[in-house]
mmCIF file of C-alpha atoms in Angstrom:
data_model
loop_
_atom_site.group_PDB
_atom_site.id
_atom_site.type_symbol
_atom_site.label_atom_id
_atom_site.label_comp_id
_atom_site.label_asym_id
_atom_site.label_seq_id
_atom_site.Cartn_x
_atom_site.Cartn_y
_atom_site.Cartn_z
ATOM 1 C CA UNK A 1 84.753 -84.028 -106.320
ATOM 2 C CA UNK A 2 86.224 -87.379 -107.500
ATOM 3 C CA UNK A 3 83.976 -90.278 -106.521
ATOM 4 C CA UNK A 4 86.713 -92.559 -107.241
ATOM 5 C CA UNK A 5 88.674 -94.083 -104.325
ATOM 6 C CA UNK A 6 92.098 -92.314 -103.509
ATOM 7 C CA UNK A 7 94.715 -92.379 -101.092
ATOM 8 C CA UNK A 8 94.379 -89.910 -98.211
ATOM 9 C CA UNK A 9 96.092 -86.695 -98.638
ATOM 10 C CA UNK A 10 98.523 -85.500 -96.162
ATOM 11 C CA UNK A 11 100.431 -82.959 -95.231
ATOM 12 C CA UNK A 12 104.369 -83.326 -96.790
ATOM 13 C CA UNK A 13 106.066 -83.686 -93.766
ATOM 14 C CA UNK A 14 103.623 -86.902 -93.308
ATOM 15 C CA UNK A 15 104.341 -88.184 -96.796
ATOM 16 C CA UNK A 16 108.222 -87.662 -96.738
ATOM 17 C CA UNK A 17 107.967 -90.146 -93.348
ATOM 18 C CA UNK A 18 105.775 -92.340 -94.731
ATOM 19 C CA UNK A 19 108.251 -92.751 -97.946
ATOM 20 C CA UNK A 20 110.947 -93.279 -95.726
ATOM 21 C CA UNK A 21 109.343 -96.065 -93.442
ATOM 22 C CA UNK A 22 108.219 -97.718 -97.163
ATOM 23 C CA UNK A 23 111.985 -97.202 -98.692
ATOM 24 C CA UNK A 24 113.500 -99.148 -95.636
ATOM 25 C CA UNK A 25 111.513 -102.483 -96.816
ATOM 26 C CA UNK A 26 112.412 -101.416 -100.439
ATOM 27 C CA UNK A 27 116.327 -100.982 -99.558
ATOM 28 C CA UNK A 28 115.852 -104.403 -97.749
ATOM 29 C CA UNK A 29 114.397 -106.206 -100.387
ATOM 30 C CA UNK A 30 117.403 -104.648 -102.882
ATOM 31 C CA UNK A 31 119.368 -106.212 -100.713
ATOM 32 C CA UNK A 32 118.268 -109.505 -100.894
ATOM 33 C CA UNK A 33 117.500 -109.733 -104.400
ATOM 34 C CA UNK A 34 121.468 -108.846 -104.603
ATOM 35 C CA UNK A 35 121.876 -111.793 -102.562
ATOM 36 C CA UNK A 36 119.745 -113.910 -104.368
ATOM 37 C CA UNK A 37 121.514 -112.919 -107.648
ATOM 38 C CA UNK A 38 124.921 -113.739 -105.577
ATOM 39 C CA UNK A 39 123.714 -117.835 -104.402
ATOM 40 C CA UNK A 40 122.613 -117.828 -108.635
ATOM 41 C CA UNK A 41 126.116 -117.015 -109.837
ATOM 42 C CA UNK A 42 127.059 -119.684 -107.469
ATOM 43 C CA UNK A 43 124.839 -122.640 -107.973
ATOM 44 C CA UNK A 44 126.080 -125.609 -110.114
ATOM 45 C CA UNK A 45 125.339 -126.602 -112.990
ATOM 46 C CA UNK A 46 124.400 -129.571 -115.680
ATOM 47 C CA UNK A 47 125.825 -131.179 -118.501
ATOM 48 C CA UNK A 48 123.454 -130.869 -121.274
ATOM 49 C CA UNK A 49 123.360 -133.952 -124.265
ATOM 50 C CA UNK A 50 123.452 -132.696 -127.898
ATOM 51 C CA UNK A 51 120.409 -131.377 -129.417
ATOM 52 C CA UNK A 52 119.494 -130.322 -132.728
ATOM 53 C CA UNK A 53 116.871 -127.440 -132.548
ATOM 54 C CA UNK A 54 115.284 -126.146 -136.182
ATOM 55 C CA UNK A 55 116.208 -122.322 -136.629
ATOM 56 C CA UNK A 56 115.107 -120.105 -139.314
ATOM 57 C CA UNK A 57 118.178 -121.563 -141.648
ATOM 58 C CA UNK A 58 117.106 -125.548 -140.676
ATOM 59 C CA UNK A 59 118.607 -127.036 -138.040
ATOM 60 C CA UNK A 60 121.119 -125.981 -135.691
ATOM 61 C CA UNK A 61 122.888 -127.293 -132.218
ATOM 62 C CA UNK A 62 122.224 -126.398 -129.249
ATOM 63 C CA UNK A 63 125.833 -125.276 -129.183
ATOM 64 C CA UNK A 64 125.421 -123.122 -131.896
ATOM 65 C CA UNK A 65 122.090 -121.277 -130.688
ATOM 66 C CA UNK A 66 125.035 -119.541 -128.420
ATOM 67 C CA UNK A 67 126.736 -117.936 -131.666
ATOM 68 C CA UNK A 68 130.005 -117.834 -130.371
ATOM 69 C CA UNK A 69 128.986 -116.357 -126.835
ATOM 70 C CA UNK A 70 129.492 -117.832 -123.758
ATOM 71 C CA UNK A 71 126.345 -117.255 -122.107
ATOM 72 C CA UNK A 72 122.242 -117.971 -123.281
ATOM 73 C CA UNK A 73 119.063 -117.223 -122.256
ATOM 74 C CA UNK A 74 116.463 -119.375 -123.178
ATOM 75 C CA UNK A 75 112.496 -118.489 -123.006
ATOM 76 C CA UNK A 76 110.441 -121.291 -123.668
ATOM 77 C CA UNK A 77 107.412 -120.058 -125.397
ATOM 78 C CA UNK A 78 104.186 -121.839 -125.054
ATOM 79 C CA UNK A 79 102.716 -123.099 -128.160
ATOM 80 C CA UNK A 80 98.997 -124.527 -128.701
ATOM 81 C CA UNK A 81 98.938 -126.672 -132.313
ATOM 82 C CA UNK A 82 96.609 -125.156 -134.644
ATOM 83 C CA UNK A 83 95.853 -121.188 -132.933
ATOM 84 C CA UNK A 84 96.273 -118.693 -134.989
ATOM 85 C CA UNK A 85 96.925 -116.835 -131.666
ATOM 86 C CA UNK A 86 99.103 -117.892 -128.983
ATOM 87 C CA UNK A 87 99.943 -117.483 -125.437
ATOM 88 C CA UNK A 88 99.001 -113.644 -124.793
ATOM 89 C CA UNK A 89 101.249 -113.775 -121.882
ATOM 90 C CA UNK A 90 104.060 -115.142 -123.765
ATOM 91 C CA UNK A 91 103.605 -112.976 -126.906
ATOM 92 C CA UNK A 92 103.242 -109.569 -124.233
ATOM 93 C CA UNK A 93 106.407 -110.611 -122.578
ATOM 94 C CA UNK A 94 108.463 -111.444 -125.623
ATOM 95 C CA UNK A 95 107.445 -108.397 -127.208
ATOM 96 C CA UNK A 96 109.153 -106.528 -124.628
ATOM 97 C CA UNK A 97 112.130 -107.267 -126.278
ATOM 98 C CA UNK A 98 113.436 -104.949 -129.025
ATOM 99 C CA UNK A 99 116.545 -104.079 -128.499
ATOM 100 C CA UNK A 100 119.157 -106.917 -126.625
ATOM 101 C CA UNK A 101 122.741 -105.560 -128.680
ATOM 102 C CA UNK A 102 123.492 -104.902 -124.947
ATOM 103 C CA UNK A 103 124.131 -108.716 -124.053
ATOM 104 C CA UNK A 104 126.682 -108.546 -126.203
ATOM 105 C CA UNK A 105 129.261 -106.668 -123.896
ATOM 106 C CA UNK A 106 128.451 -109.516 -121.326
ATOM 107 C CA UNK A 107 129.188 -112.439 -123.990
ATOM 108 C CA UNK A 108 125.335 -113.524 -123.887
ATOM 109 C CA UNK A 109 122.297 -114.076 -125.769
ATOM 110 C CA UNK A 110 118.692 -114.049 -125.978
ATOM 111 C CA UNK A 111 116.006 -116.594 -127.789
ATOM 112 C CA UNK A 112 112.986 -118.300 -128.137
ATOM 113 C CA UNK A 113 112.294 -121.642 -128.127
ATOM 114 C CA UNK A 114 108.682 -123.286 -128.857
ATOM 115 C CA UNK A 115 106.969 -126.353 -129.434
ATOM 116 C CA UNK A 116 105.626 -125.079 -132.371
ATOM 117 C CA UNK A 117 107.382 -126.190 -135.459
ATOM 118 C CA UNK A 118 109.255 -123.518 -136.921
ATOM 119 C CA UNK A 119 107.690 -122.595 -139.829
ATOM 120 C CA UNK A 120 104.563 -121.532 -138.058
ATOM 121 C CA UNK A 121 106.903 -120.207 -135.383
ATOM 122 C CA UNK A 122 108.189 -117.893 -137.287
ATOM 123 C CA UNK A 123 104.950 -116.777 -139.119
ATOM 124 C CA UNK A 124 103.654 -116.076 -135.575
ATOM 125 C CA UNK A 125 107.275 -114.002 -135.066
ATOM 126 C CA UNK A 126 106.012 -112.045 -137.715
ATOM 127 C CA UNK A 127 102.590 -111.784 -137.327
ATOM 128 C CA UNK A 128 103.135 -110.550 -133.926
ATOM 129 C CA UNK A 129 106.368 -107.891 -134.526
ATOM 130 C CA UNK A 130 108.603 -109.915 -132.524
ATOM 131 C CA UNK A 131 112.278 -109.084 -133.035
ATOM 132 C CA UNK A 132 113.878 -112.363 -131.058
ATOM 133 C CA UNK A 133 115.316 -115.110 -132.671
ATOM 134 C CA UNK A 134 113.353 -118.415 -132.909
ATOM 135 C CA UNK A 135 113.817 -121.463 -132.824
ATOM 136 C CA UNK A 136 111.756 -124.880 -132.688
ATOM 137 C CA UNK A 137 112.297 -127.920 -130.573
ATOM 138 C CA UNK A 138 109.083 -129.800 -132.323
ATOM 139 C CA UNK A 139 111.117 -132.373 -132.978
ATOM 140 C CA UNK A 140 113.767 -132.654 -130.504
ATOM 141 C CA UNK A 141 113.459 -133.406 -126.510
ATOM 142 C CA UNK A 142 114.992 -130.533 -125.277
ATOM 143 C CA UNK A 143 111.676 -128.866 -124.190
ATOM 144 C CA UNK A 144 110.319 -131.343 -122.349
ATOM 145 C CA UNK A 145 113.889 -131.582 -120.542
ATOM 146 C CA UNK A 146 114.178 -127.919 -119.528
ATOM 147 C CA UNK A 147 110.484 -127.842 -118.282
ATOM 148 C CA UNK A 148 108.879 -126.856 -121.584
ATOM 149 C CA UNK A 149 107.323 -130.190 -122.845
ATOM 150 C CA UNK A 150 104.659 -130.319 -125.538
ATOM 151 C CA UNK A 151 101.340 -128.822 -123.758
ATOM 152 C CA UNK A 152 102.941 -127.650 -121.555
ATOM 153 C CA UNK A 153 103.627 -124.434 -119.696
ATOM 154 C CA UNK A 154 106.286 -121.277 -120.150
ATOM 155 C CA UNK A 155 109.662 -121.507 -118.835
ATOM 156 C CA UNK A 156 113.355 -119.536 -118.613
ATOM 157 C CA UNK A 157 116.422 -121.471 -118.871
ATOM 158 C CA UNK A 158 119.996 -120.389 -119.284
ATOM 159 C CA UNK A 159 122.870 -122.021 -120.078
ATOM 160 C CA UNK A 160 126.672 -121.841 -120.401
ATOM 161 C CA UNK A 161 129.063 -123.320 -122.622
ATOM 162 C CA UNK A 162 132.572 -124.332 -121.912
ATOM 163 C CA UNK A 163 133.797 -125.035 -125.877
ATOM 164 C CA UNK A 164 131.366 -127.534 -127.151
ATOM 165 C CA UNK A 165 130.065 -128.634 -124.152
ATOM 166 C CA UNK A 166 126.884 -126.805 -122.402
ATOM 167 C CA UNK A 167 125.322 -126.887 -119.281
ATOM 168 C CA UNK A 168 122.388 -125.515 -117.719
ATOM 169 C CA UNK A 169 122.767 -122.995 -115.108
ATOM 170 C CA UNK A 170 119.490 -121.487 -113.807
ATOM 171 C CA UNK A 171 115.530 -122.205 -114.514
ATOM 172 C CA UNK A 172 112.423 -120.602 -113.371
ATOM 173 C CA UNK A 173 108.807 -120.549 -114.642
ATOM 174 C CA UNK A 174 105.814 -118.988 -113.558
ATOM 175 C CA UNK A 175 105.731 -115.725 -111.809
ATOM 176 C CA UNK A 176 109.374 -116.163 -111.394
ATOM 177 C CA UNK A 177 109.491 -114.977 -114.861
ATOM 178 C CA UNK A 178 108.055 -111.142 -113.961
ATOM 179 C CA UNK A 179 111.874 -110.435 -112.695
ATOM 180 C CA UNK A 180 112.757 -110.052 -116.251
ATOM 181 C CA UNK A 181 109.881 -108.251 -117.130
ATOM 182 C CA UNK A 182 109.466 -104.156 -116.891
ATOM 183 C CA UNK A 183 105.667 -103.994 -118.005
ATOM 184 C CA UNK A 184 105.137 -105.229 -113.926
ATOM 185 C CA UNK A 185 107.632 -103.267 -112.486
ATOM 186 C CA UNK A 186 106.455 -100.465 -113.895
ATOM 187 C CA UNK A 187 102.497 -101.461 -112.942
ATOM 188 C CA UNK A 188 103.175 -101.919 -109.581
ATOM 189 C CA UNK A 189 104.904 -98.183 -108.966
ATOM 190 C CA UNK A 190 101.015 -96.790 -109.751
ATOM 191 C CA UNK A 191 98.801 -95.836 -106.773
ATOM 192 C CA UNK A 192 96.040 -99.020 -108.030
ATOM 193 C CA UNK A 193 98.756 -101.660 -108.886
ATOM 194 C CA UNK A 194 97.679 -104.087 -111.294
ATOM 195 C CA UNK A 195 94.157 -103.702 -110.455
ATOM 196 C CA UNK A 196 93.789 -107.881 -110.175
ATOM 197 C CA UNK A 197 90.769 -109.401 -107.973
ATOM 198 C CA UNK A 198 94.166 -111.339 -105.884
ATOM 199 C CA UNK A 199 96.335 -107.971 -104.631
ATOM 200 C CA UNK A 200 96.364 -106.574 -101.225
ATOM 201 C CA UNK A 201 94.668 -103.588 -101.831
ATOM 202 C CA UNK A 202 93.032 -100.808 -99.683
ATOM 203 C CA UNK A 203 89.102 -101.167 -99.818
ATOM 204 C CA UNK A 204 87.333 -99.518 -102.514
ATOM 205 C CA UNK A 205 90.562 -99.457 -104.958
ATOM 206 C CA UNK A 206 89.842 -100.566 -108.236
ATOM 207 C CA UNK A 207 90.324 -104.740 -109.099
ATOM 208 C CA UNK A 208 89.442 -106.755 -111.565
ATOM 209 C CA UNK A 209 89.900 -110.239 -112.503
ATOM 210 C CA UNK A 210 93.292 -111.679 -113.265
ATOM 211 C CA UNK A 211 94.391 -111.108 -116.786
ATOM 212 C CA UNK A 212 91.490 -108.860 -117.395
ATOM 213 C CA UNK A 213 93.713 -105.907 -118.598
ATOM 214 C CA UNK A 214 96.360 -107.497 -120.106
ATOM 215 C CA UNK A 215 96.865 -106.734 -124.176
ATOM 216 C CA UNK A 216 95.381 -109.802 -125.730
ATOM 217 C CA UNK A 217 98.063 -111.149 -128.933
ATOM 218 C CA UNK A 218 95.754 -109.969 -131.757
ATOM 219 C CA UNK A 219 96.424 -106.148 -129.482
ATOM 220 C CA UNK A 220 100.260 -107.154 -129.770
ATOM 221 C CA UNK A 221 99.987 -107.561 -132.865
ATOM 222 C CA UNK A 222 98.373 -104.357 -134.077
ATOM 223 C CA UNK A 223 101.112 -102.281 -131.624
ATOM 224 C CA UNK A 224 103.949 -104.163 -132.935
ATOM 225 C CA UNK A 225 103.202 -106.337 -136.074
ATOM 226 C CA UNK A 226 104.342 -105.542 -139.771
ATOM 227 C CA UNK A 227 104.608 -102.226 -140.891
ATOM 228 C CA UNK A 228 104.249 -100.727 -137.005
ATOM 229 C CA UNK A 229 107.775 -100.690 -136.334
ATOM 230 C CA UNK A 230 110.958 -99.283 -138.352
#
């Protein structure tokens, strides 16, 4: 007999009713999220100024990050001067991202913009297996005018551009970042969640402290750095 804690067991009849009571509130909050999505597409927007990022090839406008599309998603990655590792919870969500050739059929794009300047950047790309594109705004303001300054936290931003002018559309940082992310969407289908010390969770369910189980960048690195990936 499993000493662990566990759900109680019922018969099917009582499970199917139960699932249906729960897929009401998950129908409903489908709904909203569509709704949500629907007051994005219609918020205004900002003109940007120029800036001059540093990309792999030295520097580049903000204009060109886009590469002819229309559309850009910018994550702000959080840098600390100096560590040989960074931001576990920036390098675990980044490394998500493998394969984005989809954006293309919706004119967008996806990068990475840090603090860091971009040589290291882009050692830590490849020290980690990350397959975005990078780019460094060390030595430009933009950061700390999208809500990424030096020091300073993670951050989404997209933008849109209209020719050669862009604006900025949409930010979030946070948790407002997991709804691009499918490691917690995934998590949170499993009987014991994320097993964090701050969930509502039935007594006796396993939880430990926040961040406890989450792959450290030096794990990251060993799934997805060189040589671990074709």
């Amino acid at each position: 007999m499993s000493t662990n804690a566990l759900p109680p067991v019922v018969d099917g009849e009582t499970w199917r009713r139960e699932l249906e009571a729960l897929r009401v509130r998950e129908k409903a909050a489908t709904r909203e999220l569509d709704a949500i999505a629907a007051q994005r597409r219609r918020l205004p927007m900002v003109r940007m100024p120029e800036y001059i990022l540093e990309g792999e090839k030295g520097p580049v406008r903000l204009v060109d990050v886009f590469e002819g599309s229309r559309q850009l998603i910018v994550y702000n990655h959080m840098w600390f001067p100096g560590k040989q590792w960074q931001c576990p919870g920036c390098t675990g969500f980044t490394s998500q991202f493998t394969r984005l050739e989809f954006l293309d059929a919706y004119d967008a794009r996806f990068v990475i913009v840090t603090q860091g300047p971009i040589d290291e950047a882009l050692a830590y790309k490849r020290r980690v297996g990350n397959r975005m594109t990078w780019y460094s705004t060390a030595d430009s303001p933009f950061g700390s005018d999208v809500g990424a300054p030096p020091g300073g936290g993670f951050a989404v931003n997209v933008f849109l551009r209209d020719g050669d002018t862009v604006y900025r559309t949409w930010h979030t940082n946070g948790r407002g970042v997991e709804q691009l992310s499918h490691t917690f969407a995934l998590i949170d289908l499993l009987p014991y969640g994320r097993q964090e010390e701050w969930q509502d969770s039935p007594d006796g369910w396993p939880q430990d402290p926040t961040y406890s189980r989450w792959s450290s960048s030096e794990d990251i690195a060993g799934l997805y750095g060189p040589g671990q990936h074709s």
